[in-house]
Amino acid sequence: METFQNIHYDLSKSAGRLRVADSGMGWKGNKSENPLTLESGSFNNAQWSKGARGYEVKIFSRSQGVIYLDGFQEEDFDRMSKCLKVLLGVTLENKEHALRGWNWGKADFGRQELAFNVQNRPAFEIPYSEIQNTNLAGKNEVAVTLSLDGEGKGVGTDGKMGGAKAKGQKGGGALDQLTELRFYIPGTTTTTKREKEGGEDGELESEDEVTEEQNAANLFHDTLTKMADIGDVAGDTYASFLDILHLTPRGRFDLDMYESSFRMRGKTYDYKVPYNSIRKFMMLPKPDDVHMFLCFGLDPPLRQGQTSYPFLVMQFKKDEEVELELNMTDEMLKEKYDGKLQRHYEAPLASIVAKIFCGLSGKKAVHPARDFSSHHSQKGVKCSVKASEGNLFCLEKAFIFVPKPAQFIQYEQISAIVMSRVGGAVSASRTFDITMEMRGGGEFQFSNINREEQSSLESFFEIKGIKIRNEMIDDGPSLLAKALNDEDISSDEDVVQAQADRGSADEDEESVDEDFRTDSDSDVAEEFDSAHESSGSDDGEGGAQSDPEERPKKKPKTAGK
């Protein structure tokens, strides 16, 4: 038996003690309650390389995937190599990393990890267990999203726990975590497929190799999806829903429901969302008597490049009824989901999706508060956040605005609500704004709310014990005076504009008399002018004689017209 001190397991903050014996390997942290145990027959191979804390040993196990043990010293190589070879029958391979700093190389899909090699040396490796999702971000670009520990209970995130056995928690010991990588893969590649041809008249079947050209980025994406178990191979699909409208993120996605997660498949992006990342689940009837919102609060949020979506909003039609048969056995329904799921459903689509989500995730659906009803007997009111229109719903413990940008505001965080008018005279008399001032600073403003909803909202605020400050009292006369003043100004401007249009329309541009003289007493253009007084007025005659060049030139008469 060999013992190594101050060894860190899977990038954990706390060190521990590693022991290697002929029966296997064990690690126990100084402050950890989750020790590591590996039996002697569970090793595939092991690698020795330079690491963050000196040197590390990377073990590829059959049961727990890739395991990192770092904190070794350079002189520990011979001792570790000998005990692995003698006690466990595993050869410790010395692996050197690429140090050139190049950002182009070759991707190598191993059995348990993706390696990026530069000149046949690994620059970095990504275990498949740490990959949450992959998408085609462009024609030649593939985005890889890494798993995050949303609850903050992973390895070393609190400095007390030890190794990580759950997916997406190996980087929990670091202050900063890598969330996404992007690979640029240009060009095309050739793939070879074998096709069987049936024989005739007793002849044997033959296999022909067919070579096809495929986009290199698409091949990389499909291979990674298969190796990382983030596609259809991740498990049996319990239920599937096609072409579901999503308002956040915008688009239509197909939903595949699995045992521990659901998958959204769109034309451009695919998402895999674990059920344990759902923090809130709400059913919100849209105030049009036609649609229903299903809203999910996610932590960690969905990511699409630099954009994050903490809320997922789906929209369904209330009267769209479907029939669904769950892909489950009766034994599974009784053992795992007794009373939570049914084998057969025949109901509106929104209701079926909500019930299946509740059964698989264990979350309860939240509905709008019973104490609130709008002027039109709806559970939500129409309003705007800046330039985005949406609906504000009053729940039992919070407000929520959907669809975009989705905002969730708890009542206990609000210090006061200010009701005011902002805008022009007529529009301000029909609508009003509310501003929610937060206890910790900051505010949320919702504008363009119908004036009819004021009394129902005020009553609900009083029921929930929220302070109200109304700034709309006794401003009616001032708004009316402003409206009348604006009307007078607009009417005067219309008269001036009409006179200007009348004068320009009275100009004669038909023909020019060659015998016409500018000092003549007759002026055709002024005979039909409403402002004309007489042929001998000082304004008409004097202006023409003093500056004849200012008079617009008329078109000369041409032959044949």
Coordinates of C-alpha atoms in Angstrom, one line a residue:
M1 CA 0.0 0.0 0.0
E2 CA 1.2 3.5 -0.9
T3 CA -0.1 6.8 0.6
F4 CA 0.1 10.3 -1.0
Q5 CA -0.7 13.4 1.0
N6 CA -2.1 16.7 0.0
I7 CA -3.9 15.4 -3.1
H8 CA -6.9 17.2 -4.6
Y9 CA -9.7 15.3 -6.2
D10 CA -11.5 16.8 -9.3
L11 CA -10.2 20.3 -8.8
S12 CA -11.5 20.6 -5.2
K13 CA -10.3 23.3 -2.9
S14 CA -9.7 20.9 0.0
A15 CA -6.8 18.5 -0.1
G16 CA -6.9 14.9 1.1
R17 CA -5.1 11.6 1.4
L18 CA -4.8 9.1 -1.5
R19 CA -4.1 5.4 -0.9
V20 CA -3.3 2.8 -3.5
A21 CA -3.6 -1.0 -2.7
D22 CA -4.0 -4.2 -4.6
S23 CA -7.8 -4.1 -4.0
G24 CA -8.2 -0.6 -5.5
M25 CA -7.7 3.1 -4.9
G26 CA -9.3 5.4 -2.3
W27 CA -9.3 9.1 -1.6
K28 CA -10.6 10.9 1.5
G29 CA -10.6 14.7 2.0
N30 CA -9.6 16.4 5.2
K31 CA -13.1 18.0 5.3
S32 CA -15.0 15.8 3.0
E33 CA -17.9 13.5 3.6
N34 CA -17.8 12.1 0.0
P35 CA -14.7 9.8 -0.3
L36 CA -13.6 8.3 -3.6
T37 CA -13.3 4.5 -4.0
L38 CA -12.3 2.6 -7.1
E39 CA -12.0 -1.1 -7.3
S40 CA -9.0 -2.7 -9.0
G41 CA -11.0 -3.9 -12.0
S42 CA -12.5 -0.5 -12.9
F43 CA -9.4 1.1 -14.4
N44 CA -9.0 1.6 -18.2
N45 CA -5.8 3.6 -18.2
A46 CA -4.0 6.5 -16.4
Q47 CA -2.0 9.5 -17.6
W48 CA 0.6 11.7 -15.8
S49 CA 0.9 15.3 -16.9
K50 CA 1.7 18.8 -15.7
G51 CA -1.2 20.3 -13.7
A52 CA -2.4 23.4 -11.9
R53 CA -0.9 22.2 -8.5
G54 CA 2.3 20.6 -9.7
Y55 CA 1.5 17.4 -11.5
E56 CA -1.8 15.5 -11.9
V57 CA -2.9 11.9 -12.6
K58 CA -5.9 11.5 -14.9
I59 CA -7.7 8.1 -14.5
F60 CA -10.1 6.8 -17.0
S61 CA -12.5 4.5 -15.1
R62 CA -15.3 2.3 -16.3
S63 CA -17.8 3.4 -13.7
Q64 CA -17.1 7.1 -12.9
G65 CA -15.7 8.5 -16.2
V66 CA -12.6 10.7 -16.0
I67 CA -11.1 11.4 -12.6
Y68 CA -8.5 14.1 -11.9
L69 CA -6.1 13.8 -9.0
D70 CA -3.6 16.7 -8.7
G71 CA -1.1 18.0 -6.2
F72 CA 1.7 15.5 -6.9
Q73 CA 5.4 16.4 -7.0
E74 CA 7.8 15.6 -9.8
E75 CA 9.5 12.9 -7.7
D76 CA 6.2 11.1 -7.1
F77 CA 6.1 9.8 -10.7
D78 CA 8.3 6.8 -10.2
R79 CA 6.5 5.8 -7.0
M80 CA 3.0 6.3 -8.5
S81 CA 3.9 4.5 -11.7
K82 CA 5.3 1.5 -9.8
C83 CA 2.4 1.0 -7.5
L84 CA -0.2 1.3 -10.3
K85 CA 1.7 -1.2 -12.4
V86 CA 2.4 -3.7 -9.6
L87 CA -0.8 -3.4 -7.5
L88 CA -3.4 -2.6 -10.1
G89 CA -1.8 -3.7 -13.4
V90 CA -2.2 -0.2 -15.0
T91 CA 0.5 1.5 -16.9
L92 CA 1.0 5.2 -16.1
E93 CA 1.6 7.1 -19.4
N94 CA 3.6 10.4 -19.3
K95 CA 1.6 12.9 -21.4
E96 CA 3.1 16.3 -22.4
H97 CA 0.8 19.2 -23.2
A98 CA 1.1 21.5 -26.2
L99 CA 2.7 24.8 -25.1
R100 CA 2.8 26.7 -28.4
G101 CA -0.3 28.7 -27.7
W102 CA -1.8 28.0 -31.1
N103 CA -5.6 28.2 -31.4
W104 CA -5.9 25.8 -34.3
G105 CA -5.4 22.1 -34.2
K106 CA -7.3 18.8 -34.5
A107 CA -10.2 17.5 -32.4
D108 CA -9.9 14.0 -31.2
F109 CA -13.0 12.2 -29.9
G110 CA -11.9 9.8 -27.3
R111 CA -14.0 7.3 -25.4
Q112 CA -14.6 9.6 -22.4
E113 CA -13.4 13.1 -23.4
L114 CA -12.8 15.5 -26.3
A115 CA -9.2 16.5 -26.8
F116 CA -7.9 19.4 -28.8
N117 CA -4.5 18.5 -30.1
V118 CA -1.8 20.8 -31.5
Q119 CA 1.0 18.9 -33.2
N120 CA -0.2 15.6 -31.7
R121 CA -0.1 17.0 -28.2
P122 CA -3.2 17.8 -26.2
A123 CA -3.8 21.5 -25.6
F124 CA -6.9 20.9 -23.4
E125 CA -9.4 18.1 -22.8
I126 CA -13.1 18.3 -22.0
P127 CA -14.8 15.3 -20.4
Y128 CA -18.1 14.4 -22.1
S129 CA -19.8 14.4 -18.7
E130 CA -19.1 18.2 -18.4
I131 CA -20.8 19.1 -21.7
Q132 CA -24.4 20.2 -21.4
N133 CA -25.3 21.2 -24.9
T134 CA -23.9 21.9 -28.4
N135 CA -25.4 24.0 -31.2
L136 CA -24.5 25.0 -34.7
A137 CA -23.8 28.8 -34.2
G138 CA -23.1 29.3 -37.9
K139 CA -22.3 27.6 -41.1
N140 CA -18.8 26.7 -39.9
E141 CA -19.1 27.3 -36.2
V142 CA -20.1 25.0 -33.3
A143 CA -20.8 26.2 -29.8
V144 CA -20.3 23.9 -26.9
T145 CA -22.0 24.8 -23.6
L146 CA -20.5 23.4 -20.4
S147 CA -22.6 22.3 -17.4
L148 CA -22.8 24.6 -14.4
D149 CA -23.7 23.8 -10.8
G150 CA -26.8 26.0 -10.3
E151 CA -27.3 25.3 -6.6
G152 CA -23.7 26.1 -5.6
K153 CA -23.4 22.7 -3.8
G154 CA -20.7 21.2 -6.0
V155 CA -17.1 20.4 -5.3
G156 CA -15.3 23.1 -3.4
T157 CA -17.8 25.8 -4.0
D158 CA -18.0 26.3 -0.3
G159 CA -14.4 25.3 0.4
K160 CA -15.7 22.3 2.6
M161 CA -16.7 19.6 0.2
G162 CA -14.5 17.2 -1.6
G163 CA -14.8 15.4 -5.0
A164 CA -17.5 15.8 -7.5
K165 CA -19.5 12.9 -8.6
A166 CA -22.3 14.8 -10.2
K167 CA -22.3 16.0 -13.8
G168 CA -21.1 19.6 -14.3
Q169 CA -19.4 20.1 -11.0
K170 CA -15.7 19.5 -11.6
G171 CA -15.1 23.2 -12.0
G172 CA -17.0 24.1 -8.9
G173 CA -13.8 24.7 -6.9
A174 CA -12.8 27.7 -9.1
L175 CA -14.0 31.3 -8.6
D176 CA -14.5 31.6 -12.4
Q177 CA -16.0 28.9 -14.5
L178 CA -15.9 28.3 -18.2
T179 CA -19.4 28.3 -19.6
E180 CA -18.9 28.1 -23.4
L181 CA -16.4 27.2 -26.2
R182 CA -16.7 27.8 -29.9
F183 CA -15.0 25.9 -32.6
Y184 CA -14.5 27.2 -36.1
I185 CA -14.5 24.2 -38.5
P186 CA -14.3 25.3 -42.2
G187 CA -14.6 23.2 -45.3
T188 CA -16.1 19.8 -46.0
T189 CA -15.1 16.2 -45.2
T190 CA -15.9 12.9 -46.8
T191 CA -17.7 10.1 -45.0
T192 CA -18.0 6.5 -46.0
K193 CA -21.1 4.5 -45.5
R194 CA -21.8 0.9 -46.3
E195 CA -25.0 -0.1 -48.0
K196 CA -26.3 -3.6 -48.4
E197 CA -27.7 -4.7 -51.7
G198 CA -30.0 -7.8 -51.8
G199 CA -29.0 -10.6 -54.1
E200 CA -31.3 -12.0 -56.8
D201 CA -31.9 -15.6 -57.8
G202 CA -30.1 -17.0 -54.8
E203 CA -27.1 -14.7 -54.9
L204 CA -25.6 -13.5 -51.7
E205 CA -26.0 -9.9 -50.4
S206 CA -23.2 -7.5 -51.2
E207 CA -22.0 -4.4 -49.4
D208 CA -21.0 -1.3 -51.3
E209 CA -19.1 1.6 -49.8
V210 CA -20.7 5.0 -50.6
T211 CA -18.7 8.2 -50.2
E212 CA -20.5 11.3 -49.3
E213 CA -19.4 14.9 -48.8
Q214 CA -20.6 16.6 -45.6
N215 CA -20.0 19.9 -43.9
A216 CA -17.2 19.5 -41.4
A217 CA -19.0 21.6 -38.7
N218 CA -22.1 19.4 -39.1
L219 CA -20.1 16.2 -38.7
F220 CA -18.4 17.6 -35.6
H221 CA -21.7 18.6 -34.1
D222 CA -23.4 15.2 -34.8
T223 CA -20.4 13.3 -33.4
L224 CA -20.2 15.3 -30.2
T225 CA -24.0 15.0 -29.7
K226 CA -23.7 11.3 -29.9
M227 CA -20.6 10.9 -27.7
A228 CA -21.8 13.3 -25.0
D229 CA -25.3 11.7 -24.8
I230 CA -27.1 15.0 -25.4
G231 CA -29.2 13.8 -28.3
D232 CA -31.9 11.2 -28.8
V233 CA -29.5 8.5 -27.3
A234 CA -29.7 10.1 -23.9
G235 CA -32.6 7.8 -22.9
D236 CA -36.1 6.7 -23.7
T237 CA -38.5 9.6 -24.6
Y238 CA -41.5 9.5 -22.4
A239 CA -43.5 12.1 -24.5
S240 CA -42.9 14.4 -27.5
F241 CA -44.6 17.6 -28.5
L242 CA -44.1 19.0 -32.0
D243 CA -43.9 22.7 -33.1
I244 CA -44.5 24.4 -29.7
L245 CA -44.4 28.2 -29.9
H246 CA -41.8 29.7 -27.6
L247 CA -41.8 33.4 -26.9
T248 CA -38.6 33.4 -24.9
P249 CA -36.3 32.4 -26.6
R250 CA -38.2 33.2 -29.7
G251 CA -39.0 30.4 -32.1
R252 CA -40.8 27.0 -32.5
F253 CA -39.2 24.0 -30.8
D254 CA -40.0 20.3 -30.5
L255 CA -40.2 19.1 -26.9
D256 CA -38.8 15.7 -25.9
M257 CA -39.5 14.7 -22.3
Y258 CA -36.9 12.3 -20.7
E259 CA -36.6 11.0 -17.1
S260 CA -34.4 13.7 -15.7
S261 CA -34.4 16.4 -18.4
F262 CA -36.3 17.7 -21.4
R263 CA -34.9 18.7 -24.8
M264 CA -35.9 21.6 -27.1
R265 CA -35.1 20.9 -30.7
G266 CA -35.3 23.9 -33.1
K267 CA -34.1 24.7 -36.6
T268 CA -31.0 26.5 -35.4
Y269 CA -30.5 25.8 -31.7
D270 CA -31.0 22.8 -29.4
Y271 CA -31.3 23.0 -25.7
K272 CA -31.1 20.3 -23.0
V273 CA -32.7 21.5 -19.7
P274 CA -32.4 19.3 -16.5
Y275 CA -35.5 19.3 -14.4
N276 CA -33.5 20.2 -11.3
S277 CA -32.7 23.5 -12.9
I278 CA -36.4 24.5 -12.9
R279 CA -36.9 26.9 -9.9
K280 CA -40.4 28.2 -10.8
F281 CA -43.2 26.9 -12.9
M282 CA -46.3 29.1 -13.6
M283 CA -49.5 28.7 -15.6
L284 CA -50.7 32.2 -16.7
P285 CA -53.9 32.7 -18.7
K286 CA -53.3 35.4 -21.3
P287 CA -55.9 38.2 -21.0
D288 CA -57.4 37.5 -24.5
D289 CA -59.4 34.3 -23.6
V290 CA -57.5 32.5 -26.3
H291 CA -54.0 31.6 -25.2
M292 CA -52.2 30.2 -22.1
F293 CA -48.6 30.9 -21.0
L294 CA -46.4 28.3 -19.4
C295 CA -43.5 30.0 -17.8
F296 CA -40.4 28.3 -16.3
G297 CA -37.8 30.0 -14.1
L298 CA -34.4 28.5 -14.8
D299 CA -31.2 28.5 -12.7
P300 CA -28.7 28.3 -14.4
P301 CA -30.4 30.1 -17.3
L302 CA -30.4 29.1 -20.9
R303 CA -27.5 30.6 -22.9
Q304 CA -27.4 31.5 -26.5
G305 CA -24.1 33.1 -27.2
Q306 CA -23.8 36.2 -25.0
T307 CA -27.6 36.2 -24.3
S308 CA -28.9 34.4 -21.2
Y309 CA -32.6 33.5 -20.7
P310 CA -33.5 33.0 -17.0
F311 CA -37.2 32.4 -18.0
L312 CA -38.6 30.1 -20.6
V313 CA -42.1 31.2 -21.9
M314 CA -44.3 28.9 -24.0
Q315 CA -47.7 29.9 -25.5
F316 CA -50.6 27.5 -26.2
K317 CA -54.1 27.8 -27.4
K318 CA -56.7 27.0 -24.8
D319 CA -59.1 25.1 -27.1
E320 CA -56.4 22.9 -28.7
E321 CA -57.1 19.4 -27.4
V322 CA -55.0 16.4 -28.0
E323 CA -54.6 12.7 -27.0
L324 CA -51.4 11.4 -25.7
E325 CA -50.1 8.0 -24.6
L326 CA -47.0 8.1 -22.3
N327 CA -44.1 5.8 -23.3
M328 CA -44.0 4.2 -19.9
T329 CA -44.8 0.8 -18.5
D330 CA -47.5 0.3 -15.8
E331 CA -44.8 -0.9 -13.4
M332 CA -42.8 2.3 -13.8
L333 CA -45.9 4.5 -13.4
K334 CA -46.6 2.8 -10.0
E335 CA -43.1 2.6 -8.7
K336 CA -41.7 6.1 -9.6
Y337 CA -44.7 8.3 -10.4
D338 CA -47.5 6.8 -8.4
G339 CA -50.4 9.3 -8.6
K340 CA -48.3 12.0 -10.4
L341 CA -48.7 10.7 -14.0
Q342 CA -51.3 8.9 -16.1
R343 CA -50.8 6.5 -18.9
H344 CA -53.4 8.2 -21.2
Y345 CA -54.2 11.9 -21.5
E346 CA -57.1 13.6 -23.4
A347 CA -57.2 17.3 -22.6
P348 CA -56.0 20.7 -23.8
L349 CA -52.4 20.7 -24.9
A350 CA -51.3 23.2 -22.3
S351 CA -52.8 21.2 -19.5
I352 CA -51.1 18.0 -20.6
V353 CA -47.7 19.6 -20.9
A354 CA -48.1 21.2 -17.5
K355 CA -49.1 17.9 -15.8
I356 CA -46.2 16.0 -17.4
F357 CA -43.7 18.7 -16.3
C358 CA -45.1 18.6 -12.8
G359 CA -44.9 14.8 -12.6
L360 CA -41.4 14.5 -13.9
S361 CA -39.8 17.5 -12.2
G362 CA -41.7 17.3 -8.9
K363 CA -42.6 21.0 -9.1
K364 CA -46.0 22.5 -8.4
A365 CA -47.6 24.9 -10.9
V366 CA -48.2 28.4 -9.6
H367 CA -51.4 30.2 -10.7
P368 CA -52.4 33.9 -10.5
A369 CA -53.8 35.2 -7.2
R370 CA -57.5 34.7 -6.6
D371 CA -57.8 38.2 -5.0
F372 CA -57.0 39.9 -8.3
S373 CA -59.4 40.4 -11.2
S374 CA -59.0 43.1 -13.9
H375 CA -61.7 45.4 -15.2
H376 CA -62.5 42.8 -17.9
S377 CA -62.4 39.8 -15.4
Q378 CA -58.9 38.7 -16.5
K379 CA -55.9 37.6 -14.4
G380 CA -53.5 39.9 -16.1
V381 CA -53.2 43.5 -17.4
K382 CA -51.6 44.7 -20.6
C383 CA -48.6 47.1 -20.2
S384 CA -45.2 47.9 -21.5
V385 CA -41.6 47.7 -20.3
K386 CA -39.9 50.4 -22.3
A387 CA -40.7 49.5 -25.9
S388 CA -41.7 45.9 -25.2
E389 CA -45.4 45.1 -24.8
G390 CA -46.5 42.3 -22.5
N391 CA -48.7 41.3 -19.6
L392 CA -48.3 41.8 -15.9
F393 CA -49.7 39.0 -13.7
C394 CA -50.3 39.2 -9.9
L395 CA -49.4 36.0 -8.1
E396 CA -49.8 35.2 -4.5
K397 CA -46.3 36.3 -3.6
A398 CA -44.9 38.1 -6.6
F399 CA -45.5 40.0 -9.8
I400 CA -44.3 38.5 -13.1
F401 CA -44.1 40.3 -16.5
V402 CA -44.0 38.1 -19.7
P403 CA -43.0 37.4 -22.3
K404 CA -40.0 39.6 -22.9
P405 CA -38.1 40.8 -21.0
A406 CA -39.5 38.4 -18.3
Q407 CA -39.3 40.0 -14.9
F408 CA -40.1 38.4 -11.5
I409 CA -40.6 40.8 -8.5
Q410 CA -41.5 39.5 -5.1
Y411 CA -43.8 41.6 -2.9
E412 CA -41.5 41.5 0.1
Q413 CA -38.8 43.3 -1.9
I414 CA -41.0 46.2 -2.8
S415 CA -41.0 49.3 -0.6
A416 CA -43.7 51.3 -2.4
I417 CA -45.6 51.5 -5.7
V418 CA -45.9 55.0 -7.4
M419 CA -48.9 55.5 -9.8
S420 CA -48.3 58.4 -12.2
R421 CA -49.0 59.7 -15.7
V422 CA -46.3 60.2 -18.3
G423 CA -47.0 61.3 -21.8
G424 CA -49.1 63.7 -23.9
A425 CA -52.4 65.2 -22.8
V426 CA -55.0 62.9 -24.4
S427 CA -53.0 59.6 -24.1
A428 CA -52.1 60.4 -20.4
S429 CA -55.8 60.7 -19.5
R430 CA -56.4 57.1 -20.8
T431 CA -53.4 55.3 -19.4
F432 CA -51.1 55.5 -16.4
D433 CA -47.8 54.1 -15.2
I434 CA -46.7 52.3 -12.1
T435 CA -43.2 52.3 -10.7
M436 CA -42.1 49.7 -8.2
E437 CA -39.5 51.0 -5.8
M438 CA -37.3 48.3 -4.4
R439 CA -36.0 48.1 -0.8
G440 CA -32.4 47.5 -1.9
G441 CA -32.5 50.4 -4.4
G442 CA -33.6 50.5 -8.0
E443 CA -37.0 50.4 -9.5
F444 CA -39.2 48.7 -12.1
Q445 CA -41.5 50.7 -14.3
F446 CA -44.6 49.4 -16.2
S447 CA -46.2 51.9 -18.5
N448 CA -49.3 52.3 -20.8
I449 CA -51.7 50.6 -18.4
N450 CA -55.4 51.2 -19.2
R451 CA -57.0 53.7 -16.8
E452 CA -59.8 51.2 -16.1
E453 CA -57.4 48.9 -14.3
Q454 CA -56.5 51.5 -11.7
S455 CA -59.1 50.6 -9.1
S456 CA -58.6 46.9 -9.3
L457 CA -54.8 47.2 -9.0
E458 CA -55.1 49.6 -6.0
S459 CA -57.4 47.2 -4.2
F460 CA -55.0 44.3 -4.8
F461 CA -52.0 46.4 -3.5
E462 CA -53.9 47.2 -0.3
I463 CA -54.8 43.5 0.2
K464 CA -51.1 42.6 -0.1
G465 CA -50.1 45.4 2.3
I466 CA -48.0 47.3 -0.3
K467 CA -47.6 51.1 0.1
I468 CA -49.2 53.2 -2.7
R469 CA -48.3 56.7 -3.7
N470 CA -50.7 58.2 -6.1
E471 CA -49.4 61.2 -8.1
M472 CA -52.4 61.4 -10.5
I473 CA -54.7 63.3 -8.1
D474 CA -56.0 66.8 -9.2
D475 CA -54.2 66.9 -12.5
G476 CA -57.4 66.8 -14.6
P477 CA -57.8 70.6 -15.2
S478 CA -54.1 71.0 -16.1
L479 CA -54.4 68.1 -18.6
L480 CA -57.6 69.6 -20.2
A481 CA -56.0 73.1 -20.5
K482 CA -52.9 71.6 -22.1
A483 CA -55.1 69.7 -24.6
L484 CA -57.1 72.8 -25.5
N485 CA -53.9 74.8 -25.9
D486 CA -52.5 72.2 -28.2
E487 CA -55.7 72.2 -30.3
D488 CA -55.6 76.1 -30.8
I489 CA -51.9 75.9 -31.9
S490 CA -52.6 73.1 -34.3
S491 CA -55.7 75.0 -35.8
D492 CA -53.6 78.2 -36.4
E493 CA -50.9 76.2 -38.1
D494 CA -53.5 74.6 -40.4
V495 CA -54.8 78.0 -41.6
V496 CA -51.3 79.3 -42.4
Q497 CA -50.5 76.1 -44.2
A498 CA -53.7 76.3 -46.2
Q499 CA -52.9 79.9 -47.3
A500 CA -49.5 78.8 -48.4
D501 CA -50.8 75.9 -50.4
R502 CA -53.4 78.2 -52.0
G503 CA -50.8 80.7 -53.1
S504 CA -48.6 78.1 -54.7
A505 CA -51.5 76.5 -56.5
D506 CA -52.5 79.8 -58.2
E507 CA -49.3 80.3 -60.2
D508 CA -49.8 80.2 -64.0
E509 CA -47.2 78.1 -65.8
E510 CA -49.0 77.5 -69.1
S511 CA -47.3 79.9 -71.6
V512 CA -45.5 83.2 -72.0
D513 CA -46.7 86.0 -74.1
E514 CA -43.7 87.5 -76.0
D515 CA -45.3 91.0 -75.9
F516 CA -45.7 90.8 -72.1
R517 CA -44.0 93.6 -70.2
T518 CA -43.1 93.4 -66.6
D519 CA -44.3 97.0 -66.0
S520 CA -47.8 96.2 -67.2
D521 CA -50.7 97.0 -65.0
S522 CA -52.3 93.6 -65.6
D523 CA -51.0 90.6 -63.7
V524 CA -52.7 87.2 -64.4
A525 CA -51.2 85.5 -61.4
E526 CA -52.7 88.1 -59.0
E527 CA -56.2 88.3 -60.5
F528 CA -57.2 85.0 -58.9
D529 CA -55.2 85.6 -55.7
S530 CA -57.4 85.9 -52.6
A531 CA -55.0 88.5 -51.2
H532 CA -55.1 90.7 -54.4
E533 CA -56.4 94.3 -53.8
S534 CA -55.9 96.3 -57.1
S535 CA -53.6 96.5 -60.1
G536 CA -52.1 99.7 -58.8
S537 CA -51.1 98.5 -55.3
D538 CA -47.6 99.3 -54.1
D539 CA -46.9 95.7 -53.1
G540 CA -47.8 94.1 -56.4
E541 CA -46.4 96.8 -58.8
G542 CA -43.5 98.1 -56.9
G543 CA -42.2 94.6 -56.1
A544 CA -42.2 93.6 -59.7
Q545 CA -40.4 96.7 -60.9
S546 CA -37.8 96.9 -58.2
D547 CA -36.5 93.4 -58.5
P548 CA -37.7 91.7 -61.7
E549 CA -35.1 88.8 -61.3
E550 CA -36.9 87.4 -58.3
R551 CA -40.0 86.6 -60.3
P552 CA -39.8 82.9 -61.3
K553 CA -38.9 82.2 -64.9
K554 CA -41.7 80.8 -67.0
K555 CA -41.4 78.0 -69.6
P556 CA -40.8 79.3 -73.2
K557 CA -43.3 78.4 -75.9
T558 CA -42.1 75.6 -78.1
A559 CA -43.2 74.8 -81.6
G560 CA -45.8 72.2 -82.1
K561 CA -47.5 72.7 -78.7

